[in-house]
């Protein structure tokens, strides 16, 4: 009887230890995720200096959790490389990229998602150094890998097109750059049209819920925070280039504005959504073909139907 009690007690202790270990691991992963997403938010907001402490914290914790050679460390190294490049610390960025590249090469079954991001980071680093040919080589690999995993017209692939367009822009190869900027706009435009349609369907199917609650749920389902930040940054950059161009292309400018209006609508920044939508509507009225005028008009109706407290 005593032996049985001792055995039961030992089993309970072991179970508690396992639960405690699992709890610690879960807590550590949550802390890593928080540090990483904080650093990523700073980078997407182009606050590179602020991103570095959070990214270093994520690296320390990831090394503790997964080991120094784990592929789980690659996204953190890439974030550190981008942050370091952003503040002009190119030797540090190079060191982080070398570490990420070594891990990827040492991991035969490394996912395409990790590999395309590595090439994107290498491309951005080469562009920052002014090595445009090498930058284009890496960005071509980025596009190839991303499109093989997510499709040629995916928002994941669009980042490679955007950065490649920037390189051609810096080389003053405007025809190629403009073509790539148009591709980026088309990809985001198509994605955002589907997202707005999906939101409309959910609003219609759940009329009993408050519009504000529904907005948050729909946005969460269809547009991650990282995608929101990337879309805002990329589409505003393309709009700036379109508006400053010596040869104006009102059709292209209107398309970017329409995409931005949809984006701001989805993230409930209604004043910006209305402003972009009205600008797009005004430009489209001047075009010979006005097939998108109805779509923008409908979007403006949706924007105006939103509650004023949505932002």
Short mmCIF file of C-alpha atoms in Angstrom, two decimals:
data_model
loop_
_atom_site.label_atom_id
_atom_site.label_comp_id
_atom_site.label_asym_id
_atom_site.label_seq_id
_atom_site.Cartn_x
_atom_site.Cartn_y
_atom_site.Cartn_z
CA UNK A 1 0.00 0.00 0.00
CA UNK A 2 2.79 2.40 0.99
CA UNK A 3 4.69 1.55 -2.19
CA UNK A 4 1.55 2.28 -4.25
CA UNK A 5 1.12 5.66 -2.55
CA UNK A 6 4.77 6.54 -3.17
CA UNK A 7 4.45 5.54 -6.84
CA UNK A 8 1.26 7.64 -7.21
CA UNK A 9 2.96 10.61 -5.56
CA UNK A 10 5.98 10.29 -7.88
CA UNK A 11 3.72 10.10 -10.93
CA UNK A 12 1.86 13.23 -9.82
CA UNK A 13 5.16 15.05 -9.24
CA UNK A 14 6.38 14.07 -12.72
CA UNK A 15 3.08 15.20 -14.25
CA UNK A 16 3.33 18.54 -12.42
CA UNK A 17 6.93 18.97 -13.62
CA UNK A 18 5.87 18.23 -17.20
CA UNK A 19 2.97 20.68 -16.93
CA UNK A 20 5.25 23.27 -15.39
CA UNK A 21 7.82 22.78 -18.16
CA UNK A 22 5.13 23.07 -20.82
CA UNK A 23 3.82 26.20 -19.12
CA UNK A 24 7.28 27.77 -19.09
CA UNK A 25 7.83 26.89 -22.75
CA UNK A 26 4.43 28.34 -23.67
CA UNK A 27 5.17 31.48 -21.70
CA UNK A 28 8.61 31.80 -23.34
CA UNK A 29 7.09 31.42 -26.82
CA UNK A 30 4.51 34.11 -26.01
CA UNK A 31 7.29 36.46 -24.87
CA UNK A 32 9.30 35.74 -28.05
CA UNK A 33 6.22 36.42 -30.21
CA UNK A 34 5.57 39.69 -28.38
CA UNK A 35 9.20 40.87 -28.71
CA UNK A 36 9.28 39.88 -32.40
CA UNK A 37 5.96 41.54 -33.26
CA UNK A 38 7.01 44.70 -31.39
CA UNK A 39 10.27 44.86 -33.38
CA UNK A 40 8.42 44.10 -36.63
CA UNK A 41 5.92 46.88 -35.92
CA UNK A 42 8.76 49.37 -35.49
CA UNK A 43 10.43 48.22 -38.73
CA UNK A 44 7.17 48.44 -40.70
CA UNK A 45 6.73 51.93 -39.28
CA UNK A 46 10.33 52.69 -40.38
CA UNK A 47 11.43 53.25 -36.76
CA UNK A 48 14.53 51.12 -37.18
CA UNK A 49 16.44 52.36 -34.14
CA UNK A 50 13.54 51.50 -31.80
CA UNK A 51 13.23 48.04 -33.37
CA UNK A 52 16.76 46.89 -32.46
CA UNK A 53 16.35 46.37 -28.66
CA UNK A 54 13.12 44.37 -29.12
CA UNK A 55 14.68 42.28 -31.93
CA UNK A 56 17.78 41.56 -29.81
CA UNK A 57 15.51 40.48 -26.94
CA UNK A 58 13.63 38.16 -29.33
CA UNK A 59 16.98 36.73 -30.52
CA UNK A 60 18.19 36.01 -26.96
CA UNK A 61 14.93 34.28 -26.04
CA UNK A 62 14.73 32.36 -29.34
CA UNK A 63 18.29 31.07 -28.86
CA UNK A 64 17.35 29.92 -25.35
CA UNK A 65 14.16 28.23 -26.60
CA UNK A 66 15.34 26.64 -29.86
CA UNK A 67 19.16 26.61 -29.86
CA UNK A 68 21.61 28.78 -31.77
CA UNK A 69 21.35 26.87 -35.09
CA UNK A 70 17.56 26.65 -35.32
CA UNK A 71 15.72 27.90 -38.40
CA UNK A 72 13.35 29.61 -35.91
CA UNK A 73 16.06 32.25 -35.47
CA UNK A 74 16.15 33.25 -39.15
CA UNK A 75 13.19 35.70 -39.10
CA UNK A 76 14.74 37.46 -36.07
CA UNK A 77 18.14 37.74 -37.80
CA UNK A 78 16.42 39.17 -40.90
CA UNK A 79 14.59 41.71 -38.74
CA UNK A 80 17.88 42.70 -37.09
CA UNK A 81 19.53 43.01 -40.51
CA UNK A 82 16.75 45.29 -41.81
CA UNK A 83 16.83 47.40 -38.62
CA UNK A 84 20.62 47.72 -38.77
CA UNK A 85 20.50 48.66 -42.46
CA UNK A 86 17.83 51.24 -41.67
CA UNK A 87 20.13 53.02 -39.20
CA UNK A 88 23.16 52.73 -41.50
CA UNK A 89 24.98 49.99 -39.57
CA UNK A 90 25.82 47.92 -42.65
CA UNK A 91 28.59 45.77 -41.07
CA UNK A 92 26.17 44.63 -38.35
CA UNK A 93 23.47 43.96 -40.95
CA UNK A 94 25.94 41.88 -42.96
CA UNK A 95 26.79 39.82 -39.86
CA UNK A 96 23.12 39.06 -39.15
CA UNK A 97 22.45 38.15 -42.79
CA UNK A 98 25.46 35.81 -42.87
CA UNK A 99 24.14 34.05 -39.77
CA UNK A 100 20.66 33.69 -41.31
CA UNK A 101 22.11 32.45 -44.61
CA UNK A 102 24.30 29.88 -42.85
CA UNK A 103 21.30 28.48 -40.93
CA UNK A 104 19.19 28.25 -44.11
CA UNK A 105 22.00 26.48 -46.02
CA UNK A 106 22.44 24.09 -43.09
CA UNK A 107 18.73 23.21 -43.07
CA UNK A 108 17.93 21.03 -46.11
CA UNK A 109 14.14 21.07 -45.49
CA UNK A 110 14.01 24.82 -44.85
CA UNK A 111 10.60 26.17 -45.93
CA UNK A 112 10.13 28.31 -49.04
CA UNK A 113 8.57 31.02 -46.83
CA UNK A 114 11.86 31.42 -44.95
CA UNK A 115 14.02 31.20 -48.09
CA UNK A 116 12.15 33.89 -50.04
CA UNK A 117 12.38 36.25 -47.06
CA UNK A 118 16.13 35.64 -46.85
CA UNK A 119 16.56 36.59 -50.53
CA UNK A 120 14.40 39.68 -50.00
CA UNK A 121 16.58 40.79 -47.09
CA UNK A 122 19.76 40.14 -49.07
CA UNK A 123 18.30 42.14 -51.98
CA UNK A 124 17.47 45.10 -49.72
CA UNK A 125 20.93 44.98 -48.18
CA UNK A 126 22.64 44.97 -51.61
CA UNK A 127 20.42 47.85 -52.76
CA UNK A 128 21.38 49.84 -49.62
CA UNK A 129 25.05 49.32 -50.55
CA UNK A 130 24.36 50.46 -54.13
CA UNK A 131 25.08 47.00 -55.57
CA UNK A 132 22.01 47.02 -57.81
CA UNK A 133 22.81 44.00 -60.01
CA UNK A 134 23.25 41.76 -56.97
CA UNK A 135 20.10 43.25 -55.45
CA UNK A 136 18.11 42.37 -58.58
CA UNK A 137 19.53 38.82 -58.52
CA UNK A 138 18.29 38.25 -54.94
CA UNK A 139 14.93 39.93 -55.58
CA UNK A 140 14.39 37.75 -58.67
CA UNK A 141 14.96 34.70 -56.42
CA UNK A 142 12.59 36.21 -53.85
CA UNK A 143 9.83 36.55 -56.49
CA UNK A 144 10.47 33.07 -57.89
CA UNK A 145 10.27 31.39 -54.46
CA UNK A 146 7.33 33.44 -53.18
CA UNK A 147 5.33 32.87 -56.37
CA UNK A 148 6.02 29.11 -56.26
CA UNK A 149 4.56 28.96 -52.75
CA UNK A 150 1.82 31.61 -52.85
CA UNK A 151 1.21 32.41 -56.54
CA UNK A 152 2.40 35.15 -58.93
CA UNK A 153 -0.46 37.48 -57.93
CA UNK A 154 -0.16 37.04 -54.15
CA UNK A 155 0.50 39.84 -51.69
CA UNK A 156 3.53 37.84 -50.48
CA UNK A 157 5.05 38.03 -53.97
CA UNK A 158 4.12 41.71 -54.41
CA UNK A 159 6.83 42.77 -51.93
CA UNK A 160 9.52 41.42 -54.25
CA UNK A 161 8.03 43.31 -57.21
CA UNK A 162 7.90 46.51 -55.14
CA UNK A 163 11.53 46.34 -54.02
CA UNK A 164 12.65 45.42 -57.55
CA UNK A 165 10.72 48.43 -58.89
CA UNK A 166 12.56 50.64 -56.39
CA UNK A 167 15.93 49.36 -57.66
CA UNK A 168 14.99 50.09 -61.29
CA UNK A 169 13.68 53.50 -60.18
CA UNK A 170 17.08 54.26 -58.61
CA UNK A 171 18.74 53.17 -61.87
CA UNK A 172 16.42 55.59 -63.72
CA UNK A 173 14.95 52.69 -65.74
CA UNK A 174 11.48 54.18 -65.48
CA UNK A 175 9.63 51.97 -68.00
CA UNK A 176 10.47 48.80 -66.07
CA UNK A 177 9.91 50.49 -62.69
CA UNK A 178 6.47 51.81 -63.75
CA UNK A 179 5.44 48.40 -65.04
CA UNK A 180 6.40 46.77 -61.72
CA UNK A 181 4.67 49.49 -59.66
CA UNK A 182 1.52 48.85 -61.72
CA UNK A 183 1.83 45.11 -60.95
CA UNK A 184 2.12 45.84 -57.22
CA UNK A 185 -0.95 48.11 -57.38
CA UNK A 186 -2.95 45.47 -59.28
CA UNK A 187 -2.11 42.74 -56.76
CA UNK A 188 -3.10 44.84 -53.73
CA UNK A 189 -6.17 46.22 -55.55
CA UNK A 190 -7.46 42.69 -56.32
CA UNK A 191 -6.72 41.50 -52.77
CA UNK A 192 -8.51 44.50 -51.23
CA UNK A 193 -11.55 44.17 -53.52
CA UNK A 194 -11.98 40.59 -52.25
CA UNK A 195 -11.48 41.70 -48.64
CA UNK A 196 -14.13 44.44 -48.94
CA UNK A 197 -16.54 41.97 -50.58
CA UNK A 198 -15.90 39.45 -47.78
CA UNK A 199 -16.60 42.13 -45.18
CA UNK A 200 -19.85 43.09 -46.89
CA UNK A 201 -20.98 39.46 -46.85
CA UNK A 202 -20.29 39.13 -43.12
CA UNK A 203 -22.05 42.42 -42.36
CA UNK A 204 -25.10 41.21 -44.28
CA UNK A 205 -25.09 37.75 -42.66
CA UNK A 206 -24.81 39.06 -39.07
CA UNK A 207 -27.02 42.15 -38.85
CA UNK A 208 -27.60 41.61 -35.14
CA UNK A 209 -24.00 42.53 -34.27
CA UNK A 210 -22.76 46.08 -33.93
CA UNK A 211 -20.89 47.36 -37.02
CA UNK A 212 -17.83 48.25 -34.94
CA UNK A 213 -17.46 44.71 -33.55
CA UNK A 214 -17.93 43.23 -37.00
CA UNK A 215 -15.29 45.51 -38.47
CA UNK A 216 -12.67 44.28 -36.02
CA UNK A 217 -13.53 40.63 -36.64
CA UNK A 218 -13.51 40.92 -40.40
CA UNK A 219 -10.27 42.89 -40.50
CA UNK A 220 -8.63 40.29 -38.29
CA UNK A 221 -9.76 37.46 -40.56
CA UNK A 222 -8.68 39.01 -43.84
CA UNK A 223 -5.81 41.41 -43.16
CA UNK A 224 -3.07 40.72 -40.61
CA UNK A 225 -1.44 43.64 -38.79
CA UNK A 226 1.79 43.08 -40.74
CA UNK A 227 -0.16 43.08 -44.04
CA UNK A 228 -1.96 46.28 -43.01
CA UNK A 229 1.32 48.04 -42.25
CA UNK A 230 2.97 46.78 -45.46
CA UNK A 231 -0.01 47.78 -47.60
CA UNK A 232 -0.13 51.30 -46.09
CA UNK A 233 3.61 51.76 -46.64
CA UNK A 234 3.79 50.28 -50.15
CA UNK A 235 0.65 51.89 -51.59
CA UNK A 236 1.51 55.33 -50.20
CA UNK A 237 5.02 55.01 -51.67
CA UNK A 238 3.59 54.10 -55.08
CA UNK A 239 1.08 56.97 -54.85
CA UNK A 240 3.88 59.41 -54.05
CA UNK A 241 5.83 58.23 -57.12
CA UNK A 242 2.71 58.48 -59.33
CA UNK A 243 1.89 62.01 -58.13
CA UNK A 244 5.47 63.26 -58.57
CA UNK A 245 6.03 61.72 -62.01
CA UNK A 246 6.85 64.25 -64.80
CA UNK A 247 4.45 62.35 -67.10
CA UNK A 248 1.17 61.90 -65.24
CA UNK A 249 -0.82 58.65 -65.58
CA UNK A 250 -4.22 59.52 -64.05
CA UNK A 251 -5.57 55.98 -64.54
CA UNK A 252 -2.71 54.45 -62.52
CA UNK A 253 -2.93 57.16 -59.85
CA UNK A 254 -6.69 56.61 -59.51
CA UNK A 255 -6.16 52.85 -59.12
CA UNK A 256 -3.67 53.35 -56.26
CA UNK A 257 -6.06 55.82 -54.60
CA UNK A 258 -8.93 53.31 -54.93
CA UNK A 259 -6.75 50.62 -53.33
CA UNK A 260 -5.81 52.98 -50.49
CA UNK A 261 -9.46 53.95 -49.94
CA UNK A 262 -10.38 50.23 -49.60
CA UNK A 263 -7.45 49.63 -47.27
CA UNK A 264 -8.31 52.55 -44.97
CA UNK A 265 -11.96 51.46 -45.00
CA UNK A 266 -10.98 47.95 -43.88
CA UNK A 267 -8.82 49.25 -41.03
CA UNK A 268 -11.56 51.77 -40.16
CA UNK A 269 -9.51 54.91 -40.76
CA UNK A 270 -12.55 56.55 -42.30
CA UNK A 271 -11.29 60.10 -42.84
CA UNK A 272 -8.35 58.81 -44.91
CA UNK A 273 -10.63 56.31 -46.68
CA UNK A 274 -13.03 59.09 -47.66
CA UNK A 275 -10.21 61.41 -48.80
CA UNK A 276 -8.57 58.73 -50.99
CA UNK A 277 -11.95 57.61 -52.34
CA UNK A 278 -13.01 61.14 -53.29
CA UNK A 279 -9.65 61.77 -55.03
CA UNK A 280 -9.98 58.48 -56.95
CA UNK A 281 -13.57 59.33 -57.93
CA UNK A 282 -12.52 62.78 -59.17
CA UNK A 283 -9.68 61.38 -61.31
CA UNK A 284 -11.81 58.56 -62.74
CA UNK A 285 -14.49 60.99 -63.90
CA UNK A 286 -11.87 62.57 -66.19
CA UNK A 287 -10.89 59.26 -67.84
CA UNK A 288 -12.32 58.13 -71.22
CA UNK A 289 -13.17 54.70 -69.71
CA UNK A 290 -15.02 54.95 -66.42
CA UNK A 291 -15.72 51.28 -65.60
CA UNK A 292 -14.27 51.64 -62.07
CA UNK A 293 -16.37 54.74 -61.25
CA UNK A 294 -19.31 52.65 -59.98
CA UNK A 295 -17.04 50.55 -57.73
CA UNK A 296 -15.51 53.67 -56.13
CA UNK A 297 -18.97 55.23 -55.74
CA UNK A 298 -20.18 52.10 -53.95
CA UNK A 299 -17.11 52.15 -51.68
CA UNK A 300 -17.82 55.78 -50.74
CA UNK A 301 -21.39 54.71 -49.81
CA UNK A 302 -19.95 51.99 -47.55
CA UNK A 303 -17.53 54.49 -45.97
CA UNK A 304 -20.32 56.97 -45.29
CA UNK A 305 -22.53 54.23 -43.82
CA UNK A 306 -19.90 53.38 -41.17
CA UNK A 307 -20.42 54.69 -37.63
CA UNK A 308 -18.45 57.84 -36.93
CA UNK A 309 -16.71 56.30 -33.89
CA UNK A 310 -14.94 53.69 -36.09
CA UNK A 311 -11.84 55.99 -36.17
#
